C-alpha positions as a printed Julia matrix, in Angstrom:
153×3 Matrix{Float64}:
 -31.39  -148.79  -90.06
 -30.43  -152.47  -91.41
 -29.37  -155.39  -89.14
 -26.86  -158.13  -89.59
 -23.99  -159.67  -88.03
 -21.7   -157.9   -85.91
 -18.6   -159.02  -88.15
 -20.39  -158.47  -91.44
 -21.29  -154.94  -90.68
 -18.1   -154.33  -89.27
 -16.3   -155.27  -92.11
 -18.98  -152.8   -94.35
 -17.94  -149.9   -92.14
 -14.4   -150.79  -92.46
 -14.43  -150.9   -96.29
 -16.57  -147.91  -96.71
 -13.73  -145.78  -94.38
 -15.75  -145.49  -91.37
 -13.89  -145.63  -88.15
 -15.88  -147.17  -85.18
 -16.46  -146.44  -81.51
 -17.59  -148.36  -78.89
 -19.5   -147.09  -75.77
 -19.26  -149.07  -72.77
 -20.16  -149.13  -68.97
 -18.04  -149.47  -65.89
 -14.77  -151.9   -65.98
 -14.86  -152.53  -69.75
 -12.6   -155.3   -70.58
 -13.05  -157.11  -67.36
 -12.95  -161.02  -67.64
 -11.57  -160.62  -71.18
  -8.97  -162.69  -72.68
  -6.87  -159.94  -72.29
  -4.83  -159.37  -75.5
  -6.87  -160.98  -77.71
  -9.72  -159.19  -76.73
  -8.11  -155.93  -77.81
  -6.84  -157.84  -81.12
 -10.46  -158.3   -82.06
 -11.58  -154.86  -81.16
  -8.9   -153.69  -83.8
  -9.87  -156.16  -86.54
 -13.31  -155.1   -86.3
 -12.14  -151.56  -87.36
 -12.75  -149.81  -83.63
 -10.63  -147.06  -83.52
 -11.64  -145.92  -79.58
 -13.5   -146.96  -76.73
 -15.4   -144.61  -74.56
 -16.37  -146.39  -71.01
 -17.32  -145.26  -67.63
 -14.15  -147.24  -66.74
 -11.48  -149.88  -67.89
  -9.94  -153.09  -66.32
  -6.69  -151.74  -65.92
  -4.88  -154.44  -68.39
  -7.42  -154.22  -71.09
  -7.0   -150.24  -71.35
  -3.0   -151.01  -71.45
  -3.87  -153.8   -74.41
  -6.04  -151.21  -76.17
  -3.29  -148.74  -76.21
  -1.14  -151.69  -77.43
  -3.23  -152.2   -80.26
  -3.38  -148.74  -81.4
  -7.01  -148.45  -80.26
  -7.69  -145.28  -77.96
  -9.17  -145.46  -74.78
 -11.41  -142.47  -73.68
 -13.51  -142.23  -70.18
 -16.36  -140.09  -69.66
 -16.31  -137.41  -67.62
 -18.66  -135.08  -65.15
 -21.24  -137.66  -64.79
 -22.01  -138.56  -68.2
 -22.31  -142.3   -69.24
 -23.49  -144.04  -72.08
 -27.02  -144.16  -70.12
 -27.49  -140.7   -69.35
 -26.31  -139.69  -72.87
 -29.48  -142.02  -74.18
 -27.18  -143.9   -76.49
 -28.84  -146.25  -78.83
 -26.01  -147.26  -81.36
 -27.54  -144.81  -84.07
 -25.33  -141.69  -83.28
 -22.46  -140.4   -85.23
 -19.3   -139.28  -82.82
 -16.83  -136.88  -83.52
 -13.51  -136.52  -80.98
 -11.31  -133.81  -81.23
  -8.34  -132.42  -80.09
  -6.18  -135.5   -80.67
  -3.62  -134.07  -83.02
  -1.25  -133.32  -80.13
  -2.46  -135.31  -77.33
  -1.11  -135.3   -74.04
  -0.99  -137.95  -71.36
  -4.68  -137.88  -69.57
  -5.66  -135.03  -71.6
  -9.4   -134.01  -71.79
 -10.81  -133.75  -75.48
 -14.02  -132.56  -76.85
 -16.54  -134.84  -78.34
 -19.81  -134.09  -80.38
 -22.54  -136.89  -80.5
 -24.84  -136.3   -83.36
 -28.01  -138.26  -82.34
 -30.29  -140.09  -85.14
 -32.77  -137.07  -84.72
 -30.12  -134.71  -86.02
 -29.67  -132.97  -82.32
 -26.37  -132.72  -81.1
 -24.63  -133.47  -77.37
 -21.14  -132.05  -76.69
 -19.14  -133.77  -73.98
 -15.76  -133.83  -72.61
 -13.87  -137.09  -72.55
 -10.78  -138.25  -70.77
  -7.99  -139.62  -72.81
  -6.74  -142.8   -71.23
  -3.61  -142.65  -73.02
  -1.8   -142.52  -69.78
   2.03  -141.84  -70.57
   4.2   -140.35  -73.36
   5.55  -143.96  -74.48
   1.76  -144.8   -75.1
   1.47  -142.05  -77.09
   3.87  -143.1   -78.92
   2.26  -146.49  -79.53
  -0.93  -145.07  -80.89
   0.66  -142.58  -83.32
   2.55  -145.43  -84.69
  -0.79  -147.89  -84.84
   0.02  -150.04  -82.11
   2.91  -151.42  -80.18
   4.26  -153.89  -83.16
   4.57  -150.88  -85.78
   6.46  -148.83  -82.75
   8.87  -151.75  -82.43
   9.21  -152.11  -86.4
   9.67  -148.65  -87.06
  12.19  -148.18  -84.19
  14.08  -151.45  -85.52
  14.05  -150.23  -89.12
  15.14  -146.74  -88.25
  17.88  -148.4   -85.91
  19.16  -150.19  -88.7
  19.13  -147.39  -91.28
  21.18  -145.27  -88.7
  23.66  -148.2   -88.43
  24.56  -148.4   -92.04
């Protein structure tokens, strides 16, 4: 129930080890400053974005930062679910994710009621799965270079 500056609140959640999820509308990321918008998302401790749809390049940039994009399914939206920002979200089925897989999510509302929904994971390709598993493109490339260097020795 406390309010604060977005950065300060995000850093408190990060310090507490609480991953954050953004719920968004249509064309999430449209008009953003491309990769910087995805970097900012990651630096705030946001691990997933659930949107009605994504701007194509922003979705790719989120994956490149290791942030998982999800889309609502079945006509669900942040509005239809009555989301206020006081919810707790649990997303399941990510241990062995495949491209465009549908996964379950449970949204625990502030009053304790729960809503179970299905999300479409917008990790669209096998290589994007590797990016996310490694924490983003940079970590993926560094690990690949390190393993290549070790193999060469």
